[in-house]
Each structure stands twice: as structure tokens, then as C-alpha cells.
Coordinates of C-alpha atoms in Angstrom, one line a residue:
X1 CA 60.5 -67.2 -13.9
X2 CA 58.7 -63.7 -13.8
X3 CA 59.6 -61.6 -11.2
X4 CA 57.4 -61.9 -8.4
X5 CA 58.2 -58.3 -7.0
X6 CA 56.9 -56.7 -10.4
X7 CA 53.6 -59.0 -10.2
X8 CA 52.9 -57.9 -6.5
X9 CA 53.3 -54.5 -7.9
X10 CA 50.9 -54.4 -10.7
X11 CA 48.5 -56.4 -8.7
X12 CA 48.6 -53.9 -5.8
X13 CA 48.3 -51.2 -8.4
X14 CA 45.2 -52.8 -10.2
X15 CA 43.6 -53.9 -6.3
X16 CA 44.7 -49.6 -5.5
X17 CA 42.8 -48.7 -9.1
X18 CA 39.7 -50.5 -8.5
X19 CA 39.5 -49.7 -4.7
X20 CA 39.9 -46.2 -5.6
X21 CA 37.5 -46.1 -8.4
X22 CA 34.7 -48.4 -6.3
X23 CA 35.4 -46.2 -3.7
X24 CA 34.5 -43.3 -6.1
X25 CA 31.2 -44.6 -7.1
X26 CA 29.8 -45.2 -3.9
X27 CA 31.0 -41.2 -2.8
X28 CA 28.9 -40.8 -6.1
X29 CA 26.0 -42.7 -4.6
X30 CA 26.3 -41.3 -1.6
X31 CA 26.5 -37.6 -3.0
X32 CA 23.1 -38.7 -4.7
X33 CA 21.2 -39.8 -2.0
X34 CA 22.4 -36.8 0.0
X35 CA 20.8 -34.6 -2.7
X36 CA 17.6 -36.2 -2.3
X37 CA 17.7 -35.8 1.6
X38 CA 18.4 -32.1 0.9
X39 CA 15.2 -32.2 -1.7
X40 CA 13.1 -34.0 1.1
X41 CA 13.7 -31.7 3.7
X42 CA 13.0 -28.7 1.2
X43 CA 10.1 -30.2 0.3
X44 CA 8.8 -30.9 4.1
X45 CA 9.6 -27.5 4.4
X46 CA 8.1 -25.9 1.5
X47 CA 6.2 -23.1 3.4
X48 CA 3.0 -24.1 3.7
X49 CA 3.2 -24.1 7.8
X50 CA 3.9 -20.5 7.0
X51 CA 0.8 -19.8 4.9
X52 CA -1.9 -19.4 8.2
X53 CA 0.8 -16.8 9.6
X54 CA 1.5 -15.1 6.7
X55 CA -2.3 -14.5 5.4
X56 CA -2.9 -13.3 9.0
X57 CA 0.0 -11.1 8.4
X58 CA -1.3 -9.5 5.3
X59 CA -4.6 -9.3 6.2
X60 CA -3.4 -7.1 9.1
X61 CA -1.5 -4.8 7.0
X62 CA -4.2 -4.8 4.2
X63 CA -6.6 -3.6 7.5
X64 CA -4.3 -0.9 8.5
X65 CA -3.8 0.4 5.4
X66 CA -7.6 0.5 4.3
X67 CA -8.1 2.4 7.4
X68 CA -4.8 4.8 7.3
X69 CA -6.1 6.2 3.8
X70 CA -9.1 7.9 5.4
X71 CA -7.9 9.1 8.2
X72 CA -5.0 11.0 6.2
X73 CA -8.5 12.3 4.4
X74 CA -10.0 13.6 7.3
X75 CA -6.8 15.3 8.9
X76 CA -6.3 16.8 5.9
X77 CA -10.2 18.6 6.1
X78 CA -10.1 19.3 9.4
X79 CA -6.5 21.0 9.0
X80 CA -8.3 23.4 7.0
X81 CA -10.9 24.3 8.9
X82 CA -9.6 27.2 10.6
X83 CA -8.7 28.9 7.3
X84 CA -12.1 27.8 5.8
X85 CA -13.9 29.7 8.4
X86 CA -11.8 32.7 8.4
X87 CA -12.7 32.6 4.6
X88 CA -16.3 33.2 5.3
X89 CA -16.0 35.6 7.7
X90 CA -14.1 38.0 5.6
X91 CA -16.5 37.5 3.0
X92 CA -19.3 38.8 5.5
X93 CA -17.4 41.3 6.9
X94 CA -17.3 42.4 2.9
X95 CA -20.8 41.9 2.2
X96 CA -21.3 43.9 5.7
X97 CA -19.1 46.8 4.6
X98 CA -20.6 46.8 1.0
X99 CA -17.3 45.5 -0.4
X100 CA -18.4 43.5 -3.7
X101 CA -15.0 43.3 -5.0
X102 CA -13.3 42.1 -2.0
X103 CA -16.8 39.8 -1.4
X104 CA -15.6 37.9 -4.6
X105 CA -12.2 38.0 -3.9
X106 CA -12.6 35.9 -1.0
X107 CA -15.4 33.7 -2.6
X108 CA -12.6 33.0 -5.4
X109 CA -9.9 32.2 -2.7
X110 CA -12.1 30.0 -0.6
X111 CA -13.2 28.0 -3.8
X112 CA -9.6 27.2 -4.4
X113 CA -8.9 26.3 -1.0
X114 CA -11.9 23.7 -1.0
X115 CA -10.4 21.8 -4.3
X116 CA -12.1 20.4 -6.9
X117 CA -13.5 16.8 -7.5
X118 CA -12.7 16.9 -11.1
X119 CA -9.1 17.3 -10.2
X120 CA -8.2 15.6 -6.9
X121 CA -11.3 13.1 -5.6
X122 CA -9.9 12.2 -2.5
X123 CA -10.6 15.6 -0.9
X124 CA -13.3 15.7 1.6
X125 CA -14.1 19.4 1.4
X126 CA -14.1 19.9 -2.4
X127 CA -16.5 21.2 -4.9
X128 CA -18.2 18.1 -6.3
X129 CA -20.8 19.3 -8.8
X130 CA -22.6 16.8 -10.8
X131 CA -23.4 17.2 -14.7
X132 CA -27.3 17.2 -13.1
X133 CA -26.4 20.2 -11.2
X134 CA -26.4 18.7 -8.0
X135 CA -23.7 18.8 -4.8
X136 CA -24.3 15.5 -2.9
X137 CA -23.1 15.1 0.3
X138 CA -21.7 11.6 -0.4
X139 CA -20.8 9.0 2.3
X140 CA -18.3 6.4 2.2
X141 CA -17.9 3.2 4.6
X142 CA -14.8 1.6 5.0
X143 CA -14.0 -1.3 6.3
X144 CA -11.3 -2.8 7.6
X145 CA -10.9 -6.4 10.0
X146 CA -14.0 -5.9 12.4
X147 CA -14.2 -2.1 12.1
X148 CA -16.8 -0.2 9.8
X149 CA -16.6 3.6 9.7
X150 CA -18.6 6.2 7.7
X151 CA -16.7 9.2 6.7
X152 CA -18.9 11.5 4.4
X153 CA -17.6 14.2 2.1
X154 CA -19.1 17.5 2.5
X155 CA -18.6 20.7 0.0
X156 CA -17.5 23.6 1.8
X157 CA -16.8 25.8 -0.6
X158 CA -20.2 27.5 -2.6
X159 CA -21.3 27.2 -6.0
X160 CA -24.5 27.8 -8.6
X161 CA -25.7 27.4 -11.8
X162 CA -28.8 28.8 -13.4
X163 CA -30.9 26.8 -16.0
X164 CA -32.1 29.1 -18.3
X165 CA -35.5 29.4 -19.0
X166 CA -34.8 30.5 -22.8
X167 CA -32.9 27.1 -23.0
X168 CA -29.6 28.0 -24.2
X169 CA -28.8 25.8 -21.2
X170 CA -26.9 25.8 -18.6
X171 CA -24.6 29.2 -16.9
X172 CA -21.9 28.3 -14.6
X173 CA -20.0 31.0 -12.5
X174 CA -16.2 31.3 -14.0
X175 CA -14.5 32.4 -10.7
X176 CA -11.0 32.6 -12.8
X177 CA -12.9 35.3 -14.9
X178 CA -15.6 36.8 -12.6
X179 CA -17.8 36.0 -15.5
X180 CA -20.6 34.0 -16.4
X181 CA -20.5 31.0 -18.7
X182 CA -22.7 29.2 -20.7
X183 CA -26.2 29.8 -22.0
X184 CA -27.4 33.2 -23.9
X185 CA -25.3 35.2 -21.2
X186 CA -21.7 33.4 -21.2
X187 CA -19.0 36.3 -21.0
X188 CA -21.3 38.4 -19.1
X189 CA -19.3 40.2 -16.3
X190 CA -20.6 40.0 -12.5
X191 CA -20.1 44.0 -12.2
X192 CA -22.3 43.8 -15.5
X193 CA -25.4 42.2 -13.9
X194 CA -28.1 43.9 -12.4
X195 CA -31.5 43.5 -10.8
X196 CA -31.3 40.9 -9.5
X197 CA -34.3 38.9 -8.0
X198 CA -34.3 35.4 -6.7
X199 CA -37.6 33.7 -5.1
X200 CA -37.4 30.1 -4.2
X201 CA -35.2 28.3 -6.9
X202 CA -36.2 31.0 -9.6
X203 CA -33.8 33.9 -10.5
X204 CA -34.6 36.6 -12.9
X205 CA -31.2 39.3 -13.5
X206 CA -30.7 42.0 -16.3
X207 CA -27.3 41.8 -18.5
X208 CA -27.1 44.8 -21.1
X209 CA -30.7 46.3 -20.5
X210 CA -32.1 42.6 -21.6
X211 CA -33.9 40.6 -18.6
X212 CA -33.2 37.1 -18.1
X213 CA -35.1 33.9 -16.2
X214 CA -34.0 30.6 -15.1
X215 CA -34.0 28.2 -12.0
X216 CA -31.1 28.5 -9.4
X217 CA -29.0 25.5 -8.2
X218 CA -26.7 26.2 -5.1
X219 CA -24.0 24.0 -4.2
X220 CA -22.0 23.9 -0.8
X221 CA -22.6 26.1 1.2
X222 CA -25.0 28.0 -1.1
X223 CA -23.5 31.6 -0.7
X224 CA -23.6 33.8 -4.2
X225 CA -21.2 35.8 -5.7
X226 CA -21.6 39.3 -5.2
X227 CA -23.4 40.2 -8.2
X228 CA -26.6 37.7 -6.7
X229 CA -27.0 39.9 -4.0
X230 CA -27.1 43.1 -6.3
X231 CA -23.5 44.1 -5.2
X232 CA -25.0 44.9 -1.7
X233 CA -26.6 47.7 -3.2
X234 CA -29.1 47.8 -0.3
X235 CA -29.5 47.2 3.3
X236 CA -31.5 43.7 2.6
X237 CA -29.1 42.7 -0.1
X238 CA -26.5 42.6 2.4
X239 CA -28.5 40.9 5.1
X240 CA -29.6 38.3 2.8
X241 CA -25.6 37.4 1.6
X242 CA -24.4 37.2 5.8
X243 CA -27.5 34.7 6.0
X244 CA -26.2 32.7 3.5
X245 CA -23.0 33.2 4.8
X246 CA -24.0 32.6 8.5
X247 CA -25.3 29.0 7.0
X248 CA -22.2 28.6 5.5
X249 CA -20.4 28.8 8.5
X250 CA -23.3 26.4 10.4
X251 CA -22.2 23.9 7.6
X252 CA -18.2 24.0 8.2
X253 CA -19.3 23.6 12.0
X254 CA -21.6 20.9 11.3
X255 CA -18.9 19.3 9.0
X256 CA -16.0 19.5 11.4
X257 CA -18.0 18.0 14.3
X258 CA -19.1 14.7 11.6
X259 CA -15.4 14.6 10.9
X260 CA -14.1 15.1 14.7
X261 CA -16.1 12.2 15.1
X262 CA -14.5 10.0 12.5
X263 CA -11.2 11.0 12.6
X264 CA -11.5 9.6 16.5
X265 CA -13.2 6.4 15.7
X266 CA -10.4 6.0 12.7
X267 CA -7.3 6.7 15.1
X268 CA -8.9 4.7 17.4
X269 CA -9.3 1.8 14.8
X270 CA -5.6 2.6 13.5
X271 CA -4.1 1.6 16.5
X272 CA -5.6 -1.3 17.3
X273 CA -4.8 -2.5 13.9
X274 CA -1.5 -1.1 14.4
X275 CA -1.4 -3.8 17.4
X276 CA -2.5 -6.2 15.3
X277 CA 0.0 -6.1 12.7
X278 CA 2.4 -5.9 15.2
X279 CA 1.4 -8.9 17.2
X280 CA 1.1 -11.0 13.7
X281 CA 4.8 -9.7 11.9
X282 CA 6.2 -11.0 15.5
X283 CA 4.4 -14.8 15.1
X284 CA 4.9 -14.7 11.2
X285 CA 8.7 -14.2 12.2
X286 CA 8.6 -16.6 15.2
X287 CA 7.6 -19.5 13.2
X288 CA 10.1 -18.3 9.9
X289 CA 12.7 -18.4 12.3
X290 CA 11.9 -21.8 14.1
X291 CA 11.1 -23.7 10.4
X292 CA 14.9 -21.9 9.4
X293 CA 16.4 -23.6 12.2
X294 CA 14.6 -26.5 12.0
X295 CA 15.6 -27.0 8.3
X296 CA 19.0 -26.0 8.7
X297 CA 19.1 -28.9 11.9
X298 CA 18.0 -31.3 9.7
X299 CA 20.3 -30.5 6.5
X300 CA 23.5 -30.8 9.1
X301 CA 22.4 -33.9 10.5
X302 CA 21.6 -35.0 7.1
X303 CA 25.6 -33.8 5.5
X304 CA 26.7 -35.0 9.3
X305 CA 25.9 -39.2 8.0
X306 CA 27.1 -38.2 4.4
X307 CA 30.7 -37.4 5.8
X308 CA 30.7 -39.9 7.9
X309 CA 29.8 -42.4 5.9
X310 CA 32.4 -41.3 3.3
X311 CA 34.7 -40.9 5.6
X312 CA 34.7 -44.1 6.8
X313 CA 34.6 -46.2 3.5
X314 CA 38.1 -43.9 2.6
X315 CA 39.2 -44.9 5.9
X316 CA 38.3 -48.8 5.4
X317 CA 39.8 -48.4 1.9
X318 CA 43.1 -47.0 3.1
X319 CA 43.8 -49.4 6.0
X320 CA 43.0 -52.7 3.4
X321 CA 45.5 -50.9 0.9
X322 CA 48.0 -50.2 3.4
X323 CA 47.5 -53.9 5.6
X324 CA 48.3 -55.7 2.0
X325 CA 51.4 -53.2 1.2
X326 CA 52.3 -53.8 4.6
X327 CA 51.9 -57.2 5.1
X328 CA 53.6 -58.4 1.1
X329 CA 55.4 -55.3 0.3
X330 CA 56.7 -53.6 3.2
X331 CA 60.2 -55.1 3.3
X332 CA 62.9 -56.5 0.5
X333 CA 61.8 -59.6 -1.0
X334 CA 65.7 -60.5 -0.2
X335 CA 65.7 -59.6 3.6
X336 CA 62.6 -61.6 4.2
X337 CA 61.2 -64.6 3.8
X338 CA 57.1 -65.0 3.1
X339 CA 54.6 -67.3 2.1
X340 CA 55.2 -66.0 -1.8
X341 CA 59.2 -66.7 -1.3
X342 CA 58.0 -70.5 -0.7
X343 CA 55.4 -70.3 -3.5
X344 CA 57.9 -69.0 -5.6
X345 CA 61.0 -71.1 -5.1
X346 CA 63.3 -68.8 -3.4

């Protein structure tokens, strides 16, 4: 008769082999369906009760930011103010002493300081000539949240061109060269031109003994180099470059009162924006932190019932292993007596 101690074994070996793997296939299942709960919960929190804070967020920023870029503009015009001015009056203090060199000297500094269009755009004092030989004081409104502010560009340096009436076209003033450029008289030096007379927008000026007629344009603050007041050769020439200049300075005045203006309505604007922002990074992060901890609540509770539930099918699955090991295997077969010792004869 087969031993009955060898068949309890390999039946308690084949019941521990198919407890162990069923056991292994429902951790599997359970595994699985705590995946999905984790996909649930992402998808429950996906970020869309984020979206109304966030948009707020950026639009705030976006607001601030629109507005910051202007008034950077117009701090950096009225910062030259001061110097602009100063430019000017040395310039009339030339004109006033009969100084034509030093006149133009300062008319080539002061056109540097102002900038150029061409080069830089974003300057609100610059030279902004048009191929039409115009200098328009251009306005700009921004906007930004409920706030709309006009902040106008204004050439503060000076600057002409004369169509000429031979059409050759047009002569531009090269400051670099104190020379003219352009038309029939391009290369002609200022210290070279002579006779000048100007009535209205028509100029008539001699280079090399030949006379020569055209319509003026003035740009800025309309002030001529030297040579357009006849190097100050007389009393009137003199007074009629400090008018010009005198208007030049009424412009920079003008100009820096427009931008005073401005640059208060933009720092005004910039901090309540500034608030703004503020107020909506601190809700955008309220509600990032309270969805975080909401999600992470609900993926512990959710890994909480996995372990638990694994836990107790290993437990349930270790105390029927160890009742039937106990209960038919614990002790000799030959110091005991059982139900299988009757069943088997012994």
C-alpha cells in the first residue's frame, strides 16, 4: 500500500502550488484594477478645473507686460531730457556767439543722442523721417486689461531736406560728413554754401558761384545747420537760428509734459496690474495645490484597499495552508492516530 505520508505530501504541495499561483492571479487582478483607479483619478483630474485660473493668470501677466514695454519707453525719453535741452542751449549760445563750427558740433551730437528710427524704432525721441520727407509725430495706444493709454513719439532731434527744383532729387544733410547729399549738390561742404535765402518752404543757396532752388522740409525740431543761417554771418542770421532754436526747446518742453503725463497713467496702470497678477498667481496656486492634495488623497486611499485587499487574500491563503499542515501533517504519522490512520488501515 502506498505510503500515505508521501501522498499527504504531494497533495499539500499541489493544494500549496495552486493556492500560491491563484493567489498570484488575483494580486494580478488586483494590480490591474488598481491601475485603472490611478488612470480614473488622473483623468478626473486632468486640469481642466485649472484652466479658468490659469487663463486669468496669463491674461494678467500678458496685461503687465503690454503695459511695462512702454513705460521702459518713456523713462527712457524722459531720462534724456535734461541732456537734450542742454544740447540746444549750447547750440544757441553758438549761434549767439557766431560759433558755426561749434553750432554744428552740437547739432551732430544732439542728432546722435535722439537715435534713429531706421536703427532702433522703439525710441520715442528719434529721428523718424519718412521716404516722403515727412517727420510725423506718431501716436500709439496700448492696451492692456481695462486700461488704454496713448503714448506719442515725438522727434527731438532736427532735420531737413531740400527738393530740388532742377530735379536731381532729393539733398539730405550728412551730419557724419558736414556735407550735403544727394541731388546736383551731393558732396557739397556746409562751410562751402553761401547766400543763403529761405522764404516760406522755398530755399535758394550758392555752392561754387552756381545758385541753386528747391523746397525746404524740416523735421523735429526744425533748427538748420549752420550753413542755413549763412554761418551767422549777420545779426538777423543769428536771431533767426535762436528762434528756431527757442521752438526747439518749446518742443522738448511740450514733449516732456505729454510724456510726464503717460509715464504717470502707465505707472499707475503697472501697479494695479502688478496687483492683479499677484492676486491671480496666489488663486492659480491655491487651487494647484488643493487639486495636488486632493489627487494624492484619493490615490492613497485608492493603494490603501489594494494592500489591503492583497493583504488579506495572503493572509486567508496562509492560515488554510497552515490549518491543513497543522491539522494532517503537524505530528508523526506513528505518534498519532487520525482519521487517515483509520482510512488507511494502520
Amino acid at each position: 500500500m502506498a505510503d500515505i505520508s508521501s501522498l499527504l505530501q504531494t497533495q499539500h504541495s499541489l493544494y500549496t502550488y495552486n493556492s500560491d499561483n491563484a493567489l498570484l492571479r488575483v494580486k494580478a487582478a488586483q494590480a490591474d484594477r488598481l491601475k485603472r483607479e490611478y488612470e480614473r483619478i488622473e483623468d478626473k483630474y486632468d486640469g481642466s478645473a485649472q484652466a479658468d485660473y490659469e487663463a486669468k493668470l496669463e491674461a494678467a501677466v500678458n496685461a503687465k507686460a503690454e503695459i511695462a514695454t512702454p513705460y521702459q519707453r518713456v523713462q527712457t525719453a524722459l531720462g534724456k531730457m535734461d541732456d537734450l535741452r542742454n544740447k540746444l542751449i549750447e547750440m544757441r549760445n553758438a549761434a549767439n556767439l557766431g560759433s558755426a563750427e561749434a553750432f554744428d558740433y552740437a547739432y551732430s551730437t544732439l542728432t546722435t543722442m535722439v537715435g534713429s528710427s531706421w536703427l532702433d524704432n522703439s525710441l520715442l525721441t528719434s529721428n523718424n523721417r519718412t521716404n516722403s520727407n515727412t517727420w510725423p509725430d506718431r501716436p500709439e495706444l496700448f492696451s492692456a486689461g481695462s486700461y488704454q493709454i496713448e503714448l506719442k513719439h515725438y522727434f527731438l532731434g532736427n532735420d531737413y531736406s531740400i527738393e530740388m527744383d532742377d530735379g536731381s532729387g532729393t539733398v539730405r544733410p550728412d551730419f557724419s560728413e558736414n556735407t550735403l547729399s544727394g541731388g546736383a549738390v551731393g558732396g557739397a561742404k556746409f562751410e562751402d554754401i553761401s547766400n543763403v535765402t529761405i522764404t516760406g518752404d522755398q530755399i535758394s543757396f550758392d555752392v561754387g558761384g552756381t545758385t541753386h532752388t528747391g523746397t525746404l522740409h524740416k523735421g523735429g525740431g526744425g533748427v538748420l545747420s549752420a550753413w542755413g543761417y549763412n554761418n551767422f554771418a549777420t545779426a538777423t542770421d543769428q536771431d533767426n537760428a535762436k528762434a528756431a532754436i527757442d521752438d526747439a526747446i518749446e518742443r522738448v518742453r511740450m514733449a516732456e509734459t505729454q510724456w510726464g503725463i503717460a509715464e504717470a497713467q502707465l505707472s499707475g496702470a503697472l501697479s494695479k496690474l502688478g496687483l492683479t497678477q499677484e492676486q491671480a498667481q496666489s488663486d492659480f496656486e491655491s487651487k494647484s495645490i488643493e487639486i495636488i492634495e486632493a489627487k494624492t488623497a484619493e490615490k492613497k486611499a485608492a493603494k490603501a484597499r489594494f494592500d489591503l485587499s492583497v493583504n488579506s487574500l495572503a493572509l486567508t491563503s496562509n492560515q488554510a495552508t497552515n490549518y491543513i499542515q497543522q491539522m494532517f501533517m503537524a505530528q508523526p504519522i506513528g505518534q498519532s492516530k487520525g482519521i487517515f490512520d483509520i482510512i488507511g488501515g494502520y
